[in-house]
CSV table of N, CA and C in Angstrom, one decimal:
chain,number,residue,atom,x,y,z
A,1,UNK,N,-5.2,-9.8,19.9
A,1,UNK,CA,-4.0,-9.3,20.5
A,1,UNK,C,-3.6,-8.1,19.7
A,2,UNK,N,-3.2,-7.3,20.1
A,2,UNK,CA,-2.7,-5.7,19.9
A,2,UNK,C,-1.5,-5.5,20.3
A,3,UNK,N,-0.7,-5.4,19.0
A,3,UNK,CA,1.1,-4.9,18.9
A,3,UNK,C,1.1,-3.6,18.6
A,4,UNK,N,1.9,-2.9,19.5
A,4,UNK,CA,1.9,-1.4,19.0
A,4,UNK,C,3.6,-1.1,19.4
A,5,UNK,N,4.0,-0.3,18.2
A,5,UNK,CA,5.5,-0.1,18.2
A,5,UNK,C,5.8,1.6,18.5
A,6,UNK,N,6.6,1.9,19.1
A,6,UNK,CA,7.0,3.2,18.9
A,6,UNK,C,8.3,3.1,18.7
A,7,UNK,N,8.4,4.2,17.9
A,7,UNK,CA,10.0,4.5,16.8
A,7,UNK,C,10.6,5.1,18.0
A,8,UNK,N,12.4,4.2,17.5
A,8,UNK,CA,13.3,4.6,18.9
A,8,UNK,C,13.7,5.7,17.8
A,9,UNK,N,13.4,7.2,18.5
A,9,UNK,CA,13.6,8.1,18.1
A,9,UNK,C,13.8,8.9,19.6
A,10,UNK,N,14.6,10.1,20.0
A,10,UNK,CA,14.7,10.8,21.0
A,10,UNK,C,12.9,11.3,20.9
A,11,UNK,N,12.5,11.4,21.9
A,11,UNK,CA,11.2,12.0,22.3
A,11,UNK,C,9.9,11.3,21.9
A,12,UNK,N,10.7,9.7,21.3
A,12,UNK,CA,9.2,9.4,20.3
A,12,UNK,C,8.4,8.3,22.0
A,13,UNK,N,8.8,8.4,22.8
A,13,UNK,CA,7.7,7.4,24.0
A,13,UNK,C,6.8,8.9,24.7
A,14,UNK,N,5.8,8.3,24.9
A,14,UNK,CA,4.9,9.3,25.8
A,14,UNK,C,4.8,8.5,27.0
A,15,UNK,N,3.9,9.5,27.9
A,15,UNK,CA,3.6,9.8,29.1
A,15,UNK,C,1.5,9.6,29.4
A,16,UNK,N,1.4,10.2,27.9
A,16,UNK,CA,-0.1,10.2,28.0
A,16,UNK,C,-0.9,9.3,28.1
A,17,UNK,N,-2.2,9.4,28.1
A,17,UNK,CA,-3.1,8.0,28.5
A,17,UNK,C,-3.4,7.9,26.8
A,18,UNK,N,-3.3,6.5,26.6
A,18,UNK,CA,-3.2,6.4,24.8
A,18,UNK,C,-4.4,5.1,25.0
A,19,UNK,N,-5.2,5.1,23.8
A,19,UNK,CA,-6.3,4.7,23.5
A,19,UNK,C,-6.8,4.3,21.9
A,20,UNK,N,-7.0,3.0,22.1
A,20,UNK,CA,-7.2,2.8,20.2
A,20,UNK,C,-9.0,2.3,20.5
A,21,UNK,N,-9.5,2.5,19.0
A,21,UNK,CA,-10.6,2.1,18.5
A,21,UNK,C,-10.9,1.1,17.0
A,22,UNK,N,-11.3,0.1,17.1
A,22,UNK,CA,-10.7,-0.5,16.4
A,22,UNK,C,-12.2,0.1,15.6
A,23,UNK,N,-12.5,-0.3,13.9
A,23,UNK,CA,-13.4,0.0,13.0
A,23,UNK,C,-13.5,-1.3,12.1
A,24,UNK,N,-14.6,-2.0,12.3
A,24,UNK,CA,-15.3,-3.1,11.3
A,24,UNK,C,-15.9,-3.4,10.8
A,25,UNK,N,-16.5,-4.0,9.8
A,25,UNK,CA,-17.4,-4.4,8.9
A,25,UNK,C,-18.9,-4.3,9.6
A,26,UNK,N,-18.8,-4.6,10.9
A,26,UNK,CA,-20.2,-4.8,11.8
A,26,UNK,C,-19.8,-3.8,12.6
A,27,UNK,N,-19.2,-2.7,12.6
A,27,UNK,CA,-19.5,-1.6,13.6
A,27,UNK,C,-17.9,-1.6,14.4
A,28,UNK,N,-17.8,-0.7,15.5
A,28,UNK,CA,-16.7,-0.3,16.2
A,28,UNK,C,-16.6,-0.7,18.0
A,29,UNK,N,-15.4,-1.0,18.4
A,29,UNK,CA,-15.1,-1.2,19.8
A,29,UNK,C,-15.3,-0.2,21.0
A,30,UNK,N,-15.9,0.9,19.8
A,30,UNK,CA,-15.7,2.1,21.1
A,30,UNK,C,-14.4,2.5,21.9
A,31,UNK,N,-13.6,3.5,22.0
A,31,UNK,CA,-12.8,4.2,22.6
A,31,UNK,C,-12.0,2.6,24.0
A,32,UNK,N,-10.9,1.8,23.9
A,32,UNK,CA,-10.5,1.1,25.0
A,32,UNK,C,-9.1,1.9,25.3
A,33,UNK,N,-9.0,2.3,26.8
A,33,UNK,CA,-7.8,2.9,26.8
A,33,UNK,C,-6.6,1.4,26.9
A,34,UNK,N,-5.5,2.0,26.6
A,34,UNK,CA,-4.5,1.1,26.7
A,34,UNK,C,-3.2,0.8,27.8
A,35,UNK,N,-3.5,2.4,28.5
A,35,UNK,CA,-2.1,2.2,29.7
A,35,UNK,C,-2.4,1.3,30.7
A,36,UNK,N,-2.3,0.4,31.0
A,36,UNK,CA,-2.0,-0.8,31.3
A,36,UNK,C,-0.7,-0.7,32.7
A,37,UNK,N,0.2,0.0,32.3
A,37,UNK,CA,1.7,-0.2,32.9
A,37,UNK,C,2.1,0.9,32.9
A,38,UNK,N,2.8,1.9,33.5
A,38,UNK,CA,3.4,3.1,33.0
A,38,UNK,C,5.0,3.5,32.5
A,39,UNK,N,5.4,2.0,31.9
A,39,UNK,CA,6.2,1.6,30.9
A,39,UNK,C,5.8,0.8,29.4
A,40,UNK,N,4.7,1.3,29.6
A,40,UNK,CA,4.1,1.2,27.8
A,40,UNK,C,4.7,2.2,27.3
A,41,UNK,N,4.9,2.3,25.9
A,41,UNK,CA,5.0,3.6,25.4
A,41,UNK,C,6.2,4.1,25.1
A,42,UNK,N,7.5,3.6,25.8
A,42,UNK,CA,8.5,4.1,25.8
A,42,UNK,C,9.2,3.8,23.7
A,43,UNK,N,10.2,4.9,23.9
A,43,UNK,CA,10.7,5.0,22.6
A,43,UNK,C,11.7,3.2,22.2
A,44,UNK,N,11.2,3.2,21.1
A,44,UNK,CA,12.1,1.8,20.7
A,44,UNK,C,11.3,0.6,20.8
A,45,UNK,N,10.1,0.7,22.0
A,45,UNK,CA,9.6,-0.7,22.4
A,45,UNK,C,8.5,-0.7,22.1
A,46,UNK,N,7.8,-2.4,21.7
A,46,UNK,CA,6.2,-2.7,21.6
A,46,UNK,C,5.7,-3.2,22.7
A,47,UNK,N,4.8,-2.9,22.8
A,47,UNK,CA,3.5,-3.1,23.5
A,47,UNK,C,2.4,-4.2,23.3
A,48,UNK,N,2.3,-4.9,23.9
A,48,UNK,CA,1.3,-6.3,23.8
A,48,UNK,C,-0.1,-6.0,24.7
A,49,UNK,N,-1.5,-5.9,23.9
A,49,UNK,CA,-2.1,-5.8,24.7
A,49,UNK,C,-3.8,-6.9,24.1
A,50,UNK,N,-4.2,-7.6,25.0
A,50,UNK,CA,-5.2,-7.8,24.7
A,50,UNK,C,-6.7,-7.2,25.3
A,51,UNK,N,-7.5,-7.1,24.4
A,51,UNK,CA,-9.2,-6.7,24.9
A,51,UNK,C,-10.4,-7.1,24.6
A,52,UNK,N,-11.3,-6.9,24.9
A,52,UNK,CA,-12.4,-7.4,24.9
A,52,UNK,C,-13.2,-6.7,24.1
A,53,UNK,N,-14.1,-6.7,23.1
A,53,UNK,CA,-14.8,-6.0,22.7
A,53,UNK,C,-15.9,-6.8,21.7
A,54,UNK,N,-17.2,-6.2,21.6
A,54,UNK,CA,-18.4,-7.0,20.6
A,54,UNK,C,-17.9,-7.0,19.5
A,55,UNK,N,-18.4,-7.9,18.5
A,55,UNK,CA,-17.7,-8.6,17.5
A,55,UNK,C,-17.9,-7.3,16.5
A,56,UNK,N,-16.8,-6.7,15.8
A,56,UNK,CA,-16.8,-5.3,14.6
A,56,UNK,C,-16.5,-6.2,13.5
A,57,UNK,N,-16.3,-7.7,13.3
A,57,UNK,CA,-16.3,-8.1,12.1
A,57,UNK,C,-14.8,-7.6,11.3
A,58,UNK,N,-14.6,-7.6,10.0
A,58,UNK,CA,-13.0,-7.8,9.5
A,58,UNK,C,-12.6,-6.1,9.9
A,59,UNK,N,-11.5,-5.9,10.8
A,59,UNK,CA,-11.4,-4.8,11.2
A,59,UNK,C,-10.3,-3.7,9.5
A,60,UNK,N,-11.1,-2.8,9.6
A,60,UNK,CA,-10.8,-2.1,8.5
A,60,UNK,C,-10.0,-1.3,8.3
A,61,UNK,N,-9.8,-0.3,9.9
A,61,UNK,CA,-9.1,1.0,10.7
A,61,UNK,C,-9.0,0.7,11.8
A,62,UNK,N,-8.2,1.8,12.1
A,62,UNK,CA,-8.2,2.2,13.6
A,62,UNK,C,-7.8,3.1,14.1
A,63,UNK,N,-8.3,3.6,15.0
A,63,UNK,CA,-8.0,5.2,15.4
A,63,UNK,C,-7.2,5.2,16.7
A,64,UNK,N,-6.0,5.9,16.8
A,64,UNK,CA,-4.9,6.1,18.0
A,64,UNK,C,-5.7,7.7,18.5
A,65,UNK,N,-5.5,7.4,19.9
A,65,UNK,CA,-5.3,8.9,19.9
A,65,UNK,C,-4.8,9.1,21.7
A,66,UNK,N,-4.5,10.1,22.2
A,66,UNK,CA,-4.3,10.0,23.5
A,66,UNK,C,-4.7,12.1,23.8
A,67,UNK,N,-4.3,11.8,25.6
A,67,UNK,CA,-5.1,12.7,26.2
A,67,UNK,C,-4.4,13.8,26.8
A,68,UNK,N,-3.2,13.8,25.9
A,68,UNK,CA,-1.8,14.9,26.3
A,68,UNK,C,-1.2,14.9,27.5
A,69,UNK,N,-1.7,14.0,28.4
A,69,UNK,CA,-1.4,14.2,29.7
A,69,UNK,C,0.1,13.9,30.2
A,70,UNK,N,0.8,14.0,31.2
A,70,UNK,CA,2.0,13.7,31.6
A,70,UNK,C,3.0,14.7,31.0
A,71,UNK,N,4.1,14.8,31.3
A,71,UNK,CA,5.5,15.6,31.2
A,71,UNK,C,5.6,15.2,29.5
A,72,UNK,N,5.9,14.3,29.3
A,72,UNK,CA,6.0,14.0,27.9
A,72,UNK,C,5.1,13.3,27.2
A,73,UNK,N,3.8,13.9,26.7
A,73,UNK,CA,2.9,13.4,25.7
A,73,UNK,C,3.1,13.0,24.5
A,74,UNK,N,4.1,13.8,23.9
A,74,UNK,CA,4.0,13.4,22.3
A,74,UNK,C,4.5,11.9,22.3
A,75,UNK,N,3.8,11.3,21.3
A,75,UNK,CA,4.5,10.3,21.0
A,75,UNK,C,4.3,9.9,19.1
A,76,UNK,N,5.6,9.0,19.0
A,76,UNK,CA,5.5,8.8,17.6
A,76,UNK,C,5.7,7.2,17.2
A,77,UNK,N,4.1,6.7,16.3
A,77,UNK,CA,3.9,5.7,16.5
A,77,UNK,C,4.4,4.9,15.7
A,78,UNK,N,5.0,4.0,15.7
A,78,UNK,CA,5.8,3.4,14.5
A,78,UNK,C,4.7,2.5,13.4
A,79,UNK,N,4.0,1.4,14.7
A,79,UNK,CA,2.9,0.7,14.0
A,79,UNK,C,1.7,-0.4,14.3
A,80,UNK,N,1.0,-0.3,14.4
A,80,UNK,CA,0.0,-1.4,15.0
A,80,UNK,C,-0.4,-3.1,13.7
A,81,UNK,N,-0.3,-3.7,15.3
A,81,UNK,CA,-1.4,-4.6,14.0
A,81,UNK,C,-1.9,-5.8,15.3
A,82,UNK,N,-3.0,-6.2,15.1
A,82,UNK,CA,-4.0,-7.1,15.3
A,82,UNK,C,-4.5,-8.1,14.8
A,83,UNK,N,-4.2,-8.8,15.8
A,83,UNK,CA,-4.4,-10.6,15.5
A,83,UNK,C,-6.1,-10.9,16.1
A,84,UNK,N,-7.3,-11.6,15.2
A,84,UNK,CA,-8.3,-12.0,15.7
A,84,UNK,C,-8.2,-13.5,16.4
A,85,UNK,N,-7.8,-13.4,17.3
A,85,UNK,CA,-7.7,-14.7,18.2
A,85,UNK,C,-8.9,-15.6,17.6
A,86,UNK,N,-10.0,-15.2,17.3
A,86,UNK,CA,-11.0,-16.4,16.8
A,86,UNK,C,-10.5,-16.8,15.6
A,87,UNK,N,-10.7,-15.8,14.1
A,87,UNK,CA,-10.0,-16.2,12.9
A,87,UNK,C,-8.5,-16.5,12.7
A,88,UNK,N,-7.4,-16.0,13.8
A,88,UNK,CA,-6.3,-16.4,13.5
A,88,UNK,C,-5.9,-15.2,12.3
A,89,UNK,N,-6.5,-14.1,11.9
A,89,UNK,CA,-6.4,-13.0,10.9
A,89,UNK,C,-5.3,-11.9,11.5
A,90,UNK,N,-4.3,-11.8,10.8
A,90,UNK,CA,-3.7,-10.4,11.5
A,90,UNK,C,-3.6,-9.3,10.6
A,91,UNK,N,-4.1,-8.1,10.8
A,91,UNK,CA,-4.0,-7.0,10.3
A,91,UNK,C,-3.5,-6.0,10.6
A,92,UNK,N,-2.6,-5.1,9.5
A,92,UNK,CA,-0.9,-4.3,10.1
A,92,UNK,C,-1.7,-2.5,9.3
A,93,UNK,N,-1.4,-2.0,10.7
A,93,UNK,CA,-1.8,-0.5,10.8
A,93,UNK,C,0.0,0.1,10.3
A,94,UNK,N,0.0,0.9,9.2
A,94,UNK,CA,1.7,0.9,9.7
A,94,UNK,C,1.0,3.0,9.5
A,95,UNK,N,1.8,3.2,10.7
A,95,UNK,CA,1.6,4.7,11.0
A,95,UNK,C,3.1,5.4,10.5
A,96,UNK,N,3.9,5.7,11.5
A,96,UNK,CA,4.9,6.3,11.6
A,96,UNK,C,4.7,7.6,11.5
A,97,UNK,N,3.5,8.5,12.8
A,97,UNK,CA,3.8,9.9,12.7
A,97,UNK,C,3.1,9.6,13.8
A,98,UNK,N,3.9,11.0,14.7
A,98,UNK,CA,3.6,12.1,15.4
A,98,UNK,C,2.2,12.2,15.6
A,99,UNK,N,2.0,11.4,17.1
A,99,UNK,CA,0.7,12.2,17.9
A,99,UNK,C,1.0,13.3,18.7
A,100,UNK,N,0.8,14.6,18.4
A,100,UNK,CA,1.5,15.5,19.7
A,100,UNK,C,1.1,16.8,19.1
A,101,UNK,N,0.6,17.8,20.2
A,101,UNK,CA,0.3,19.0,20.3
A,101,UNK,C,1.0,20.1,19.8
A,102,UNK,N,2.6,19.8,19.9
A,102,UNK,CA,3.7,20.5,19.4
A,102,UNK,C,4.4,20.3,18.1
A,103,UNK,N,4.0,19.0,17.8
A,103,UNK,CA,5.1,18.6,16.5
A,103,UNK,C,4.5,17.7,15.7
A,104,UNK,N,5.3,17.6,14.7
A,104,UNK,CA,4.1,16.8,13.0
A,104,UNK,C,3.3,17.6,12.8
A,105,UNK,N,2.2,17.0,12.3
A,105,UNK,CA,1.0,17.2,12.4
A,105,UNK,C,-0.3,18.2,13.2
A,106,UNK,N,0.4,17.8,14.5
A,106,UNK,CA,0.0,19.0,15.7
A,106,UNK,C,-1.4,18.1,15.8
A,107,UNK,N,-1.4,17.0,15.6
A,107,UNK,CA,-2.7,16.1,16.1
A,107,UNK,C,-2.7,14.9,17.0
A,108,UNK,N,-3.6,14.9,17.9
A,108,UNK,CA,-3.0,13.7,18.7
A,108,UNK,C,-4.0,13.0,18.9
A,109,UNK,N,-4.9,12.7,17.4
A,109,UNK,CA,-5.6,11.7,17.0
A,109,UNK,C,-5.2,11.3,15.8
A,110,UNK,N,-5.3,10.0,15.4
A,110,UNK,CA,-4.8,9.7,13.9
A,110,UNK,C,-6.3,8.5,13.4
A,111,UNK,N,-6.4,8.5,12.4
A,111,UNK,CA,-7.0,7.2,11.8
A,111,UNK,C,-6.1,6.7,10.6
A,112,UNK,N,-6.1,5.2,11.2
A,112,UNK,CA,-5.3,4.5,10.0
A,112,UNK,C,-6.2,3.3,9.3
A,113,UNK,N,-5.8,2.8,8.1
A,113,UNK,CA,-6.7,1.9,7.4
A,113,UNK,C,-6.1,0.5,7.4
A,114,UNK,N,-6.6,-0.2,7.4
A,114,UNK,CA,-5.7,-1.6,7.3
A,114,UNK,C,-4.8,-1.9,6.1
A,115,UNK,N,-4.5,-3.0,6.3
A,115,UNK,CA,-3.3,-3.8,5.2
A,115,UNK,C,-3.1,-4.9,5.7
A,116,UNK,N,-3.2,-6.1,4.8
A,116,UNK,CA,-2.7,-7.4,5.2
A,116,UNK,C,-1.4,-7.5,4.7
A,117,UNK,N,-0.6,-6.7,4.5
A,117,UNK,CA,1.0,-6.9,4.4
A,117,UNK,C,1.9,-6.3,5.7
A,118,UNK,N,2.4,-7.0,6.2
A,118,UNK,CA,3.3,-6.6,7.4
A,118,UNK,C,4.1,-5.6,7.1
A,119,UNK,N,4.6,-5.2,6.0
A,119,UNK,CA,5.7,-4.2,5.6
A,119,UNK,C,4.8,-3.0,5.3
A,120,UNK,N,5.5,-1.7,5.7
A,120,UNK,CA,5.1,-0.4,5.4
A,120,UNK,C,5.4,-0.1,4.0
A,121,UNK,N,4.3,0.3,3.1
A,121,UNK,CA,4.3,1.1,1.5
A,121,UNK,C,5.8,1.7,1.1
A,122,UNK,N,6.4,1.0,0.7
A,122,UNK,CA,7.9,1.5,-0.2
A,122,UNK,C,9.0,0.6,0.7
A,123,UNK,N,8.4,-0.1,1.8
A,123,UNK,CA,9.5,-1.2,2.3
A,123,UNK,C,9.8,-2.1,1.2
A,124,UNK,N,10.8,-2.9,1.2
A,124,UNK,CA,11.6,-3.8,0.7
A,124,UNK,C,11.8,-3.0,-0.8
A,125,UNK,N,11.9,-2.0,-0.9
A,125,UNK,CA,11.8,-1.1,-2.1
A,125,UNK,C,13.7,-0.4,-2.1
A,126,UNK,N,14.4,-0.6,-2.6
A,126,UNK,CA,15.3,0.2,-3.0
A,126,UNK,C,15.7,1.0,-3.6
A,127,UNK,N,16.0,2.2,-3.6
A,127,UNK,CA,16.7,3.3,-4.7
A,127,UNK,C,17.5,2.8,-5.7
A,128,UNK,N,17.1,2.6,-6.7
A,128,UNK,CA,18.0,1.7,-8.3
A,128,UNK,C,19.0,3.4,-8.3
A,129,UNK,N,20.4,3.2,-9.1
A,129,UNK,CA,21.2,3.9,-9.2
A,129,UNK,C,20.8,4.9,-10.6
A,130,UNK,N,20.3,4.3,-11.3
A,130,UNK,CA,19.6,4.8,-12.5
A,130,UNK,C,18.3,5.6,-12.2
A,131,UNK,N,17.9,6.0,-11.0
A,131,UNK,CA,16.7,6.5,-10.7
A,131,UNK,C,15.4,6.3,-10.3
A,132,UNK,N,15.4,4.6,-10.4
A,132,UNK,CA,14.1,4.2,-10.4
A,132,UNK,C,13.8,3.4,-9.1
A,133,UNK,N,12.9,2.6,-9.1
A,133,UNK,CA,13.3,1.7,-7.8
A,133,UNK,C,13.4,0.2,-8.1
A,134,UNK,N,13.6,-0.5,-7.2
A,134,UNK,CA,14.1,-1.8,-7.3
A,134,UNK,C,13.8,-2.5,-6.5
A,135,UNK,N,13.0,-3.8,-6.5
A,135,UNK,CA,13.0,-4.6,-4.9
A,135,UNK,C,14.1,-5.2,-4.3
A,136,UNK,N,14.0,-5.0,-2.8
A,136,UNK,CA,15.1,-5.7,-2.3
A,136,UNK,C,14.5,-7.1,-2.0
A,137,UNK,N,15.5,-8.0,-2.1
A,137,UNK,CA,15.1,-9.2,-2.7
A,137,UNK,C,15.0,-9.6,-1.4
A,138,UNK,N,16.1,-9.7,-0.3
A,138,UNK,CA,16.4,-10.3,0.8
A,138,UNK,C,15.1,-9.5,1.7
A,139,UNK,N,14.4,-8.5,1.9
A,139,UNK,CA,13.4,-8.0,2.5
A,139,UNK,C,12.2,-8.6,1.7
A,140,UNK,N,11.9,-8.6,0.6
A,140,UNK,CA,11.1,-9.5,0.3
A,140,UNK,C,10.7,-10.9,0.4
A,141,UNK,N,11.6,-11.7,0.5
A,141,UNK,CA,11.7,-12.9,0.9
A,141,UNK,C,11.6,-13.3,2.2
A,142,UNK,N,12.1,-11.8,3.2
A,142,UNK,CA,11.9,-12.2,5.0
A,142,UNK,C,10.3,-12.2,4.8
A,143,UNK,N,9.9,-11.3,4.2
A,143,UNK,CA,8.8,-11.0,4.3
A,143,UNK,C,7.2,-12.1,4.0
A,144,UNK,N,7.8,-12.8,3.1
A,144,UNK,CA,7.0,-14.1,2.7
A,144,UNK,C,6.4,-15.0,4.0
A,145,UNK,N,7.9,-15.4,4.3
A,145,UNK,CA,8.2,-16.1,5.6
A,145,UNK,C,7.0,-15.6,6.7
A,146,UNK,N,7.1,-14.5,6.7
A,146,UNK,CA,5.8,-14.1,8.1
A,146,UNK,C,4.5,-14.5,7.9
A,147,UNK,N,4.0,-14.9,6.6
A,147,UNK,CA,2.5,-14.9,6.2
A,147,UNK,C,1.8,-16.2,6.8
């Protein structure tokens, strides 16, 4: 199963035809598109999708990308992650940029690398007043809970 989030930000849902590839130990899924509905996508909401593909073994990456198409292409992806329905293994893509011809990056392909931690790099992380940082305790502890 395939969770994919987009940040409720003004302009962050697209219109385009959006497509992931997953990358594994034993090789890749090849290009699956994902529009499904033509209410995937929108700003603020995830997306559930499942597919079929030959076994790529412990998935490592994966690559977003879409085909600019429609009124409003860009989109900005908050974050993926993938559950192996055989192993029961979930692994968290956390993105948070700009696929789009006009803005970020000006790329509307990305490759991301796995992480078996649900939280994005400097989550549950606070700004200490003294300068340094600090864990937030109460995000750290939601965070246990999910494992």
């Amino acid at each position: 199963m395939i969770n994919i989030s987009t940040l409720n930000e003004p302009g962050a849902g697209t219109t385009a035809s959006v497509s992931i590839t997953l990358f594994g130990s034993k090789g890749n899924s090849g290009a699956r598109v994902l529009n499904e509905d033509p209410d995937n996508f929108g700003a603020g909401t995830e997306d559930i999708f499942a597919i079929e593909t030959v076994p790529v073994g412990e998935i490592q990456r994966v690559r977003l990308e879409h085909d600019s198409s429609g009124a409003d292409s860009a989109w900005k992806v908050g974050s993926v992650s993938i559950r192996d329905t055989v192993t029961n293994r979930t692994r968290y893509f956390h993105c948070n940029k700009w696929l789009a011809s006009d803005r970020g990056s000006f790329e509307t392909t990305i490759e991301v690398m796995a992480s078996d931690s649900p939280l994005a790099p400097g989550a549950g992380v606070a700004a200490d007043p003294m300068g340094g940082e600090t864990e937030d305790e109460d995000v750290v502890d939601d965070a246990e809970g999910l494992e």
